[in-house]
Amino acid sequence: MIPAPFDYLRPATRAEAIAALRDRGEDAKVLAGGQSLIPLLRLRLAAPTALVDISRIEGLRGVHRAGDTLVIGAATSHDEVLRHPLVTEHCPLLAQAVGTVADPAVRHRGTLGGALAHADPAGDLPAVAVALEAQLVLAGPAGERTVPAGEFFVDYLETVLQQDELLTEIRVPVPGTGWGTHYEKFHRVAQAWAIVGVAALIRRDGDTITDARIGLTNMGPTPVRARAVEQALLGTSVHNGGIAAAAEYAAEGTAPTGDLAAQPDYRRHLARVLTRRAVERAAGTRGTAEPVTAG
Amino acid sequence: MARIDVTVDGVRYTDEVEPRTLLVHYLRERLGKVGTPIGCDTSSCGACTVHLDGISVKSCTVLAVQADGGQITTIEGLAPNGELHRMQQAFHDNHALQCGYCTPGMIMAAVDLLRTNPDPTNQEIRDGLEGNLCRCTGYQNIVRAVRAAAATPTGVTG
């Protein structure tokens, strides 16, 4: 299938990209790796009249460390993210979750910023960004602003990004000592979207959980924190069933949809089961076997 | 129209293309590189996998304009001197194809897998080829072929 016609713009700088987005208005779309956008164009589910290709803008790619923060350029490919030594050392949760996105060829083209800006509720990385308490840097005509990942996602495929704004950086706080992490994904077949996913960061002091952050994928139109589970885990022993009891709260405050893969009540069930597994693996009390796949 | 300058299988081309032209359509219809098939057209099957600047991409999910300035290798460019690439030879030796439709993409993805992991386990091969579907379900021999290729010394072609 062939996309509807569009103009193709390839700005050399951020300022040119922002100006192009402002000039072309609502019918312009940002093209980064294109791994979500091009399928939509081909199916004609989207028909923008202009694509602004940001892939060759200087300084939008790469990973570096600034103090206690990992700074990841928005146009850094999934493959670069998951192999980058700073990411594997300081943010293994992100490397692990990125490694579950689609397949190698898609990961070569798709970008971290693109996956966040696209804001698909079944995408893995929004919930991971929320659980990591990442900060997202948005550049617009008036300059930059920084938005916490938890406030970035507004609704289905919708973020706080304005038409003339560009996501430029993802800033991930490097966790201190004592943290364990895991992303638990349930999907129907290899390379499929998550039916439900759970990103867990657990901090232990001995056998006691002292901090917990949990993000849920595909349990509503936006990624959500499982706050009730996080609260219930505080002060709990990693043994004796405390994690399983806390995980029972995983579906609280969620609004999952039904589709061909799963009905809402099944998604709520999965959220509870997968949260228990994710927390146990993050806490190191369960083997780190491959995520269980149905079918 | 947009002007693109690409090198495909060692030959440089300068062409005017519509921005909406997919790379796979450019390769097949403009350059006649029909060795790269279109399978699902939804980024799922991997039949159209080629290398862009040395890494595997699904050419149905890349615009020709995005490849501007790039080096593209298709299955047709893998054996430039008439001698099969070690991966092609291994697929031949291990009967790693049935209908053959997925084979060009499977081979291009497998070559790329060995670039990053020169000696993969069976499970790593299966994970590495998860973006390539064989509807004949001939995966056993495909995995065998990739292992055989990995055990073959790298020659001039790969």
XYZ file of C-alpha atoms in Angstrom:
453
model
C 0.000 0.000 0.000
C 1.181 3.484 -0.789
C 0.795 6.506 1.491
C -1.177 9.565 0.419
C 1.037 12.329 -1.026
C 2.889 14.642 1.344
C 5.675 17.201 1.251
C 8.962 16.064 2.704
C 11.041 18.541 4.704
C 14.445 17.760 6.126
C 15.530 20.637 8.366
C 19.168 20.829 9.397
C 18.583 22.397 12.808
C 16.073 22.288 15.645
C 15.065 25.871 14.965
C 14.309 25.061 11.333
C 12.288 22.024 12.387
C 10.242 24.046 14.860
C 9.683 26.772 12.265
C 8.540 24.161 9.734
C 6.118 22.643 12.243
C 4.739 26.086 13.049
C 4.405 27.066 9.390
C 2.731 23.859 8.274
C 0.350 23.738 11.217
C -1.810 20.797 12.196
C -1.242 18.742 9.086
C 2.484 18.403 9.655
C 3.928 15.384 11.432
C 7.404 14.797 12.807
C 9.222 11.878 11.176
C 12.023 10.333 13.217
C 12.555 6.589 12.609
C 9.094 6.235 11.105
C 8.452 2.768 12.512
C 5.052 3.774 13.902
C 4.274 6.599 11.493
C 5.029 4.904 8.161
C 2.690 1.943 8.859
C -0.054 4.462 9.687
C 0.654 6.355 6.457
C 0.608 3.158 4.421
C -2.730 2.131 5.868
C -3.904 5.727 5.368
C -4.926 5.939 8.991
C -2.940 9.172 8.927
C -2.529 11.513 5.985
C -0.409 14.514 6.993
C 0.397 16.932 4.172
C 3.959 17.461 5.391
C 6.544 15.293 7.102
C 9.357 17.011 8.986
C 12.273 14.579 9.088
C 14.315 15.300 12.219
C 16.665 12.336 11.836
C 19.615 14.362 10.554
C 19.485 17.239 13.011
C 22.759 17.604 14.851
C 22.681 16.765 18.546
C 19.416 14.826 18.738
C 21.139 11.437 18.989
C 23.339 9.806 21.548
C 23.611 9.101 25.259
C 25.713 10.888 27.834
C 25.824 11.295 31.577
C 25.379 14.639 33.280
C 25.861 14.233 37.027
C 23.163 11.882 38.300
C 21.228 11.989 35.042
C 21.435 9.960 31.854
C 20.668 12.233 28.931
C 19.339 10.430 25.865
C 18.770 12.294 22.616
C 15.209 11.824 21.396
C 16.310 10.556 17.983
C 18.550 7.849 19.448
C 17.488 4.507 17.995
C 16.201 1.704 20.188
C 19.187 -0.376 19.132
C 21.642 2.310 20.226
C 19.815 2.730 23.540
C 19.751 -0.934 24.441
C 23.431 -1.489 23.605
C 24.802 1.702 25.116
C 27.149 0.952 28.039
C 25.813 3.879 30.094
C 22.281 2.537 29.710
C 23.131 -1.093 30.449
C 25.142 -0.051 33.491
C 22.971 2.671 34.980
C 19.517 1.935 33.666
C 19.174 -1.794 32.926
C 15.373 -1.473 33.104
C 15.384 0.741 30.021
C 17.789 -1.553 28.150
C 15.669 -4.583 29.003
C 12.361 -2.971 28.024
C 13.734 -1.521 24.782
C 14.965 -5.004 23.903
C 11.339 -6.224 23.929
C 10.155 -3.597 21.438
C 9.196 -5.101 18.066
C 12.184 -6.816 16.382
C 15.816 -6.000 15.527
C 15.163 -4.341 12.157
C 12.472 -2.102 13.663
C 14.751 -1.284 16.601
C 17.440 -0.154 14.154
C 15.140 2.598 12.864
C 12.674 3.329 15.677
C 13.673 5.936 18.252
C 13.135 6.391 21.972
C 11.702 9.869 21.492
C 9.429 8.655 18.729
C 8.042 5.858 20.880
C 7.244 8.345 23.665
C 5.817 11.071 21.431
C 3.647 8.526 19.590
C 2.153 7.612 23.000
C 0.625 4.305 22.027
C -0.844 2.798 25.206
C 0.413 -0.639 24.102
C 3.947 0.701 23.620
C 6.395 -0.460 26.277
C 8.459 2.653 26.773
C 5.908 5.193 28.052
C 5.253 3.150 31.211
C 8.989 2.615 31.646
C 9.633 6.370 31.364
C 6.898 7.023 33.917
C 8.288 4.438 36.346
C 11.805 5.845 35.903
C 10.466 9.349 36.638
C 12.195 10.565 33.498
C 12.087 14.224 32.535
C 11.275 15.081 28.929
C 12.728 18.184 27.308
C 10.462 19.861 24.745
C 11.742 22.600 22.455
C 9.392 25.158 20.931
C 9.478 28.653 19.436
C 9.722 30.236 22.894
C 12.505 27.956 24.095
C 12.641 24.770 26.108
C 10.455 23.369 28.840
C 10.873 20.216 30.879
C 7.927 17.956 31.630
C 7.921 14.940 33.963
C 7.051 11.742 32.086
C 4.114 11.318 34.463
C 2.549 14.522 33.087
C 3.542 14.057 29.438
C 0.864 11.560 28.407
C -2.606 13.057 28.106
C -4.781 10.508 26.337
C -4.742 7.831 23.641
C -1.923 8.825 21.209
C -1.944 12.283 22.782
C 0.726 14.126 24.760
C 1.322 17.658 26.004
C 3.505 18.313 22.925
C 2.192 21.329 21.039
C 2.061 21.336 17.261
C 5.246 23.400 17.032
C 7.161 21.579 19.764
C 9.799 18.919 19.417
C 10.769 16.309 22.002
C 14.554 16.670 22.133
C 15.842 14.841 25.211
C 14.901 12.163 27.682
C 16.601 12.724 31.030
C 16.641 9.645 33.246
C 17.716 9.924 36.890
C 20.407 7.349 37.684
C 19.081 5.308 40.600
C 21.182 5.107 43.745
C 22.254 1.858 45.359
C 19.936 -0.931 46.416
C 17.601 -0.818 43.440
C 16.543 -3.795 41.361
C 14.422 -3.498 38.244
C 12.415 -5.629 35.841
C 10.059 -5.202 32.886
C 7.491 -7.974 32.632
C 5.660 -8.092 29.300
C 2.816 -10.330 28.249
C 2.276 -10.577 24.520
C 0.657 -13.035 22.183
C 3.551 -13.763 19.822
C 7.100 -12.542 19.317
C 7.306 -8.898 18.167
C 3.633 -8.279 19.117
C 2.508 -5.309 21.181
C 2.125 -5.777 24.921
C -1.295 -6.950 26.069
C -0.150 -5.737 29.487
C 3.330 -4.784 30.677
C 4.720 -3.901 34.094
C 7.863 -1.875 34.797
C 9.075 -2.280 38.367
C 11.832 -0.556 40.338
C 12.299 -1.923 43.839
C 14.718 -0.718 46.468
C 15.708 -3.109 49.218
C 17.404 -2.631 52.541
C 18.143 -6.200 53.575
C 14.854 -8.061 53.220
C 12.729 -4.921 53.491
C 11.374 -2.955 50.557
C 12.131 0.704 51.164
C 10.976 2.216 47.885
C 8.919 1.027 44.928
C 7.924 2.489 41.586
C 5.664 0.617 39.211
C 4.447 1.655 35.767
C 1.727 -0.179 33.859
C 1.546 -0.558 30.068
C -1.828 -0.808 28.304
C -4.000 -0.522 31.409
C -5.703 2.624 30.113
C -5.288 5.296 27.440
C -2.033 6.462 29.072
C 0.639 4.701 31.121
C -0.172 4.721 34.834
C 1.660 4.290 38.115
C 0.342 1.494 40.330
C 0.355 3.782 43.369
C -1.647 1.458 45.619
C 0.874 -1.342 45.047
C 3.789 1.015 45.650
C 2.261 2.091 48.989
C 1.488 -1.470 50.040
C 5.041 -2.590 49.303
C 6.720 -0.011 51.539
C 8.167 -1.681 54.620
C 7.171 -5.119 53.383
C 9.491 -8.092 53.554
C 10.489 -9.539 50.189
C 9.568 -12.932 51.657
C 6.403 -14.299 53.280
C 3.836 -13.282 50.689
C 4.002 -9.524 51.140
C 4.701 -8.916 47.469
C 1.816 -11.120 46.343
C -0.565 -9.311 48.709
C 0.540 -5.900 47.469
C 0.254 -6.937 43.814
C -3.467 -7.571 44.327
C -3.920 -3.773 44.162
C -2.348 -3.519 40.686
C -5.585 -2.861 38.794
C -6.794 -0.119 41.161
C -7.427 3.120 39.356
C -6.846 1.623 35.907
C -9.205 1.792 32.913
C -8.116 -0.903 30.461
C -9.914 -1.299 27.156
C -11.083 -4.489 25.527
C -9.845 -5.595 22.130
C -9.220 -8.778 20.164
C -6.344 -9.733 22.463
C -8.011 -9.253 25.858
C -11.123 -8.030 27.638
C -10.789 -5.443 30.435
C -11.274 -7.951 33.274
C -8.587 -10.199 31.795
C -6.229 -7.217 31.572
C -6.903 -6.448 35.248
C -6.098 -10.068 36.103
C -2.895 -9.867 34.062
C -1.889 -6.626 35.789
C -2.060 -8.348 39.181
C -0.158 -11.456 38.072
C 2.477 -9.586 36.084
C 2.998 -7.018 38.846
C 3.733 -9.810 41.304
C 6.233 -11.353 38.876
C 7.833 -8.017 38.008
C 8.252 -7.019 41.652
C 9.605 -10.441 42.632
C 12.113 -10.320 39.799
C 13.097 -6.738 40.581
C 13.512 -7.694 44.231
C 15.583 -10.700 43.249
C 13.328 -13.305 44.827
C 12.250 -14.931 41.578
C 14.346 -16.308 38.714
C 14.828 -13.996 35.785
C 13.508 -16.423 33.213
C 12.239 -15.138 29.890
C 8.938 -13.283 30.186
C 6.092 -15.744 29.803
C 4.400 -15.610 26.424
C 0.963 -16.957 25.660
C 0.217 -19.293 22.793
C 9.433 15.276 -6.193
C 12.632 14.872 -4.225
C 16.104 14.071 -5.464
C 17.904 11.152 -3.869
C 21.429 9.897 -4.241
C 21.917 6.301 -3.146
C 24.332 3.461 -3.701
C 22.568 0.141 -4.209
C 24.578 -3.064 -4.429
C 27.656 -1.052 -5.294
C 26.098 1.089 -8.031
C 25.342 4.767 -7.500
C 21.962 6.132 -8.568
C 20.569 9.645 -8.598
C 16.811 9.746 -8.995
C 13.762 11.931 -8.584
C 11.175 10.219 -6.388
C 7.859 11.118 -4.850
C 8.393 11.550 -1.091
C 5.779 8.870 -0.421
C 7.756 6.244 -2.342
C 8.676 3.371 -0.060
C 12.231 2.115 -0.328
C 11.047 -1.354 -1.356
C 9.026 0.123 -4.221
C 11.994 2.190 -5.335
C 14.241 -0.878 -5.297
C 11.818 -3.105 -7.144
C 10.083 -0.786 -9.559
C 12.700 1.834 -10.356
C 15.868 -0.239 -10.107
C 14.405 -3.636 -10.968
C 15.803 -5.194 -7.806
C 12.988 -7.729 -7.553
C 15.127 -10.043 -5.450
C 13.653 -8.132 -2.512
C 10.003 -9.235 -2.213
C 7.086 -7.489 -0.555
C 5.443 -9.829 1.929
C 2.987 -8.445 4.441
C 3.374 -4.726 3.750
C 2.726 -4.124 7.463
C 6.266 -4.300 8.930
C 5.565 -7.737 10.328
C 7.104 -10.384 8.092
C 10.594 -9.129 7.260
C 10.602 -10.499 3.692
C 11.693 -7.066 2.397
C 14.698 -6.773 4.759
C 17.734 -5.041 3.225
C 20.796 -3.405 4.733
C 20.889 0.388 4.942
C 24.361 1.616 5.870
C 25.220 -1.879 7.023
C 22.264 -2.607 9.293
C 19.033 -4.469 8.634
C 15.861 -2.503 7.958
C 12.419 -3.406 6.678
C 12.361 -1.635 3.329
C 8.544 -1.414 3.365
C 8.892 0.837 6.425
C 11.557 3.197 5.126
C 10.861 6.010 2.675
C 13.222 6.211 -0.274
C 13.925 9.832 0.698
C 15.093 8.665 4.137
C 17.732 6.525 2.422
C 19.165 9.547 0.599
C 22.955 9.464 0.816
C 22.894 5.882 2.042
C 24.495 2.611 1.047
C 21.953 -0.127 0.437
C 22.673 -3.814 0.043
C 19.946 -6.142 -1.179
C 20.051 -9.912 -1.526
C 21.200 -9.286 -5.104
C 24.343 -7.552 -3.893
C 25.402 -10.143 -1.374
C 27.450 -12.195 -3.854
C 29.062 -9.574 -6.074
C 31.696 -11.918 -7.483
C 29.398 -14.795 -8.277
C 30.528 -16.754 -5.254
C 27.743 -17.253 -2.737
C 27.948 -15.412 0.569
C 28.558 -17.866 3.415
C 24.975 -17.319 4.598
C 23.547 -18.079 1.142
C 25.744 -21.191 0.926
C 24.631 -22.301 4.384
C 20.949 -21.859 3.476
C 21.594 -23.931 0.336
C 23.503 -26.656 2.178
C 20.971 -26.966 5.004
C 17.811 -26.795 2.910
C 16.816 -23.712 4.861
C 14.035 -22.786 2.492
C 10.835 -24.315 1.255
C 8.788 -21.912 -0.862
C 11.638 -19.396 -0.711
C 9.540 -16.270 -0.278
C 10.980 -15.286 3.093
C 14.516 -16.315 2.118
C 15.966 -12.980 0.901
C 14.827 -11.197 4.060
C 15.764 -14.127 6.260
C 19.299 -14.157 4.837
C 19.725 -10.377 5.136
C 18.506 -10.465 8.751
C 20.746 -13.453 9.519
C 23.816 -11.719 8.067
C 23.064 -8.723 10.277
C 22.602 -10.977 13.306
C 26.132 -12.352 12.874
C 27.464 -8.801 12.621
C 26.455 -8.154 16.227
C 26.690 -11.721 17.508
C 29.248 -13.797 15.557
C 28.546 -17.045 17.419
C 24.880 -17.102 18.466
C 23.128 -19.919 20.316
C 19.993 -21.463 18.825
C 17.863 -19.302 21.098
C 19.772 -16.163 20.139
C 19.219 -17.005 16.469
C 15.498 -17.419 17.064
C 15.347 -14.141 18.983
C 17.471 -12.384 16.378
C 15.187 -13.507 13.566
C 11.933 -12.770 15.403
C 11.103 -10.084 12.864
C 11.202 -12.541 9.964
C 8.352 -14.947 9.393
C 8.540 -18.190 7.399
C 5.019 -19.245 6.599
C 6.276 -22.702 5.613
C 7.444 -22.826 9.257
C 10.878 -23.979 8.125
C 12.589 -22.561 11.161
C 14.551 -25.666 12.197
C 16.700 -25.654 9.095
C 16.981 -21.872 9.085
C 18.475 -22.017 12.583
C 20.802 -24.821 11.445
C 21.903 -22.761 8.463
C 22.706 -19.696 10.567
C 24.754 -21.859 12.930
C 26.569 -23.373 9.961
C 27.273 -19.933 8.525
C 28.583 -18.753 11.883
C 31.004 -21.689 11.880
C 32.237 -20.835 8.391
C 35.285 -18.586 8.239
C 34.491 -15.127 6.977
C 35.493 -14.843 3.348
C 35.749 -11.874 1.076
C 31.958 -11.760 0.820
C 30.988 -11.658 4.395
